[in-house]
């Protein structure tokens, strides 16, 4: 029902975040059945949701509210969780983090059947949002509260269109009347397919809505005012435009909770750091553009200066001042993967942007990289040293030189402003980007993949490190993986574990680059009209985020900017994991991802057996036998 | 006794911390509260920005929820501790310190770091103080006799450390002692 505008637009009649939060507290304190299961938080498996859940947990703990956090990996698991939750009678608040924006929540299929005392809060950065969750009224709709960032205010046209189509009877003309009377179902289904194709659940539920309005039409045939056919077309087109435009992202969930904390005047460094991590995650995974990042960044920068003592300058800028120093400082970040923990050469080699532009998969590309470094005045020996052992003056001039020399090779915008956090004397200060990388590596990988972790220093023949270690995490069942995801939440603040995860992350990146290089080498990429397709049969990279990172890298490798599709075989389930990535011209340029719709379209037409494993609509699991047909339909569909 | 053998020897440090937290400390509350009755007594009312004296356990709880600022007790400051260390190292007797100083300082350094001035300097000073006193305690134990032991100005934590040892030692000495006829 309700969507909450940003607090500065709130007024007495339009509640915003603080009121919604106060309602949660009130419900918790007043309900006689309050127990640990009264407030349940469902968390999607990405860094932003994880940070948001930590922040929310801290706020609730300070208010003495008992809560439970349940990680949910995808839409199918959400359905299972929903069925379990229907049994819980003392549940009165459900909070969804980074999931559910696109789902039609007031419908019977989701939360329509729950008790009226319960409320569902949706804090999701994914757009577009489902209009019936936003605007739906009535008993079912009033339960759903969507925490918005101001973009829903601009959906006035869509609101009118949706309300017209849902509540008002549909236009009738003579032949349509008879058609409607006799053959109501097929026409409805047609309409549904055109307009409301996002997830299967949603389609079915909106179909119901239409059917009910059709019944209404039959009942009160005498109603004088009806929509004209033109109006109907206009409204449908409006809704179609809203849903068919592809997916993009709005304000991060962590940022939303930070705004809540600001209104409650309870911000501190911990919350600020987690919010920064959420924003950095959105930027480094290309979910938001550079401009959006800059806007939010400047807001956070002001907060950092407000809450932290002024940082030391000069030599000590990157060191903690004392053992209790937990401050956050602003700094410039380079777009190389974990460059402070690796050698500079490795970092540039493994960063998607640089690798793509310079063409790392060929020997010539690697030479270009060394050439670039040489032009900046960094000797090969220096760049092969771990970053912390590089000469200090080289480090200082690194950013400067990059800005001067890199444009010659076509690399622009290599530096962006970001933050670092000190951890007293327990560890070196850690930058936001590195922390995000470490946490995502843990989320993606540390469940069931056999990897070889190379201990740093082994390559240079370090005496005190041995060879590599084999890091094998046994594959885990659903409960196990759930527990591990809950543990991840603690890792964002437990710095020792986080440092270990950085090693894991580096290994993951190496694997990705190796895989990507081998793909390009073997010329496995087939261009099918509008897309590029790669099919992997080795099944090593069996996680969606890994696959999407691979696609991101290989996309940039080609000069033509075409959308890219990668399919990985998962032998254990006999299915392929298909990921679609839009081609982005530059790093800062983010296009709306239209693969969600394209996949659904293709699936319809070829009747493939598919499953959406995660909340990202551009990732799909499909049966082995159906893959070929599916891909062909996909490419045809792009033409149509 | 129903306690497990490990706990029968003496009180454990976390238990001592709990006992020490009953002491009162001054705070600046950030939220108002009426005079409320607890098991240990009635505390309040809290009227920001006026100061109030409440037990440490309550102060820490409020601090965790960001509802108060704790004011360090007088003895938990760099100058006082430095002076005490100087006295400690020059005299042979133990200097006078609050009975629960070790527990209270530990608890405040962990829970209210930002309300203290110079917490890492305080930590080093407290460590120095403890080592100086420990040396004296060891020297003092050499005077152990069968009937009594006099060590004045020991703090709770230090007594707790010595207790298991000197009870047993005194028992043995008593058995060995032959009363003069």
PDB file of N, CA and C in Angstrom, chain A residues 61-64 266-268 322-324, chain B residues 61 64-67 109 113 119-120 123:
ATOM      1  N   UNK A  61      18.233  -3.641  18.619  1.00  0.00           N
ATOM      2  CA  UNK A  61      18.778  -4.067  19.904  1.00  0.00           C
ATOM      3  C   UNK A  61      18.796  -2.907  20.878  1.00  0.00           C
ATOM      4  N   UNK A  62      19.115  -1.712  20.376  1.00  0.00           N
ATOM      5  CA  UNK A  62      19.129  -0.567  21.275  1.00  0.00           C
ATOM      6  C   UNK A  62      17.742  -0.250  21.810  1.00  0.00           C
ATOM      7  N   UNK A  63      16.722  -0.632  21.057  1.00  0.00           N
ATOM      8  CA  UNK A  63      15.367  -0.376  21.522  1.00  0.00           C
ATOM      9  C   UNK A  63      14.777  -1.567  22.231  1.00  0.00           C
ATOM     10  N   UNK A  64      15.620  -2.566  22.511  1.00  0.00           N
ATOM     11  CA  UNK A  64      15.157  -3.747  23.253  1.00  0.00           C
ATOM     12  C   UNK A  64      14.048  -4.489  22.537  1.00  0.00           C
ATOM     13  N   UNK A 266      20.437   8.672  15.879  1.00  0.00           N
ATOM     14  CA  UNK A 266      21.212   7.626  16.551  1.00  0.00           C
ATOM     15  C   UNK A 266      22.331   7.136  15.665  1.00  0.00           C
ATOM     16  N   UNK A 267      22.887   8.011  14.841  1.00  0.00           N
ATOM     17  CA  UNK A 267      23.952   7.529  13.973  1.00  0.00           C
ATOM     18  C   UNK A 267      25.257   7.475  14.749  1.00  0.00           C
ATOM     19  N   UNK A 268      26.062   6.496  14.378  1.00  0.00           N
ATOM     20  CA  UNK A 268      27.422   6.508  14.881  1.00  0.00           C
ATOM     21  C   UNK A 268      28.302   5.897  13.805  1.00  0.00           C
ATOM     22  N   UNK A 322      45.749   5.394  17.324  1.00  0.00           N
ATOM     23  CA  UNK A 322      45.895   4.779  18.644  1.00  0.00           C
ATOM     24  C   UNK A 322      45.056   3.505  18.652  1.00  0.00           C
ATOM     25  N   UNK A 323      45.217   2.662  19.666  1.00  0.00           N
ATOM     26  CA  UNK A 323      44.540   1.368  19.600  1.00  0.00           C
ATOM     27  C   UNK A 323      43.023   1.435  19.609  1.00  0.00           C
ATOM     28  N   UNK A 324      42.477   2.571  20.021  1.00  0.00           N
ATOM     29  CA  UNK A 324      41.030   2.658  20.019  1.00  0.00           C
ATOM     30  C   UNK A 324      40.506   3.395  18.814  1.00  0.00           C
TER      31      UNK A 324
ATOM     32  N   UNK B  61      24.359  -0.396  30.680  1.00  0.00           N
ATOM     33  CA  UNK B  61      23.222  -0.771  29.849  1.00  0.00           C
ATOM     34  C   UNK B  61      22.707   0.424  29.064  1.00  0.00           C
ATOM     35  N   UNK B  64      25.160   1.457  26.302  1.00  0.00           N
ATOM     36  CA  UNK B  64      25.115   0.609  25.118  1.00  0.00           C
ATOM     37  C   UNK B  64      24.002   1.040  24.177  1.00  0.00           C
ATOM     38  N   UNK B  65      22.928   1.551  24.757  1.00  0.00           N
ATOM     39  CA  UNK B  65      21.818   2.005  23.927  1.00  0.00           C
ATOM     40  C   UNK B  65      21.938   3.477  23.615  1.00  0.00           C
ATOM     41  N   UNK B  66      23.088   4.055  23.920  1.00  0.00           N
ATOM     42  CA  UNK B  66      23.374   5.455  23.638  1.00  0.00           C
ATOM     43  C   UNK B  66      22.410   6.385  24.352  1.00  0.00           C
ATOM     44  N   UNK B  67      22.070   6.033  25.576  1.00  0.00           N
ATOM     45  CA  UNK B  67      21.142   6.889  26.298  1.00  0.00           C
ATOM     46  C   UNK B  67      21.794   7.633  27.446  1.00  0.00           C
ATOM     47  N   UNK B 109      36.671   0.770  30.760  1.00  0.00           N
ATOM     48  CA  UNK B 109      37.510   0.861  29.567  1.00  0.00           C
ATOM     49  C   UNK B 109      36.912   0.068  28.409  1.00  0.00           C
ATOM     50  N   UNK B 113      34.665   3.582  26.350  1.00  0.00           N
ATOM     51  CA  UNK B 113      35.983   4.081  25.932  1.00  0.00           C
ATOM     52  C   UNK B 113      35.944   5.545  25.542  1.00  0.00           C
ATOM     53  N   UNK B 119      42.367   6.682  26.802  1.00  0.00           N
ATOM     54  CA  UNK B 119      42.202   5.320  27.320  1.00  0.00           C
ATOM     55  C   UNK B 119      43.438   4.444  27.203  1.00  0.00           C
ATOM     56  N   UNK B 120      44.237   4.574  26.166  1.00  0.00           N
ATOM     57  CA  UNK B 120      45.384   3.667  26.077  1.00  0.00           C
ATOM     58  C   UNK B 120      46.454   4.027  27.093  1.00  0.00           C
ATOM     59  N   UNK B 123      45.366   2.488  30.192  1.00  0.00           N
ATOM     60  CA  UNK B 123      45.620   1.045  30.230  1.00  0.00           C
ATOM     61  C   UNK B 123      47.057   0.754  30.629  1.00  0.00           C
TER      62      UNK B 123
END
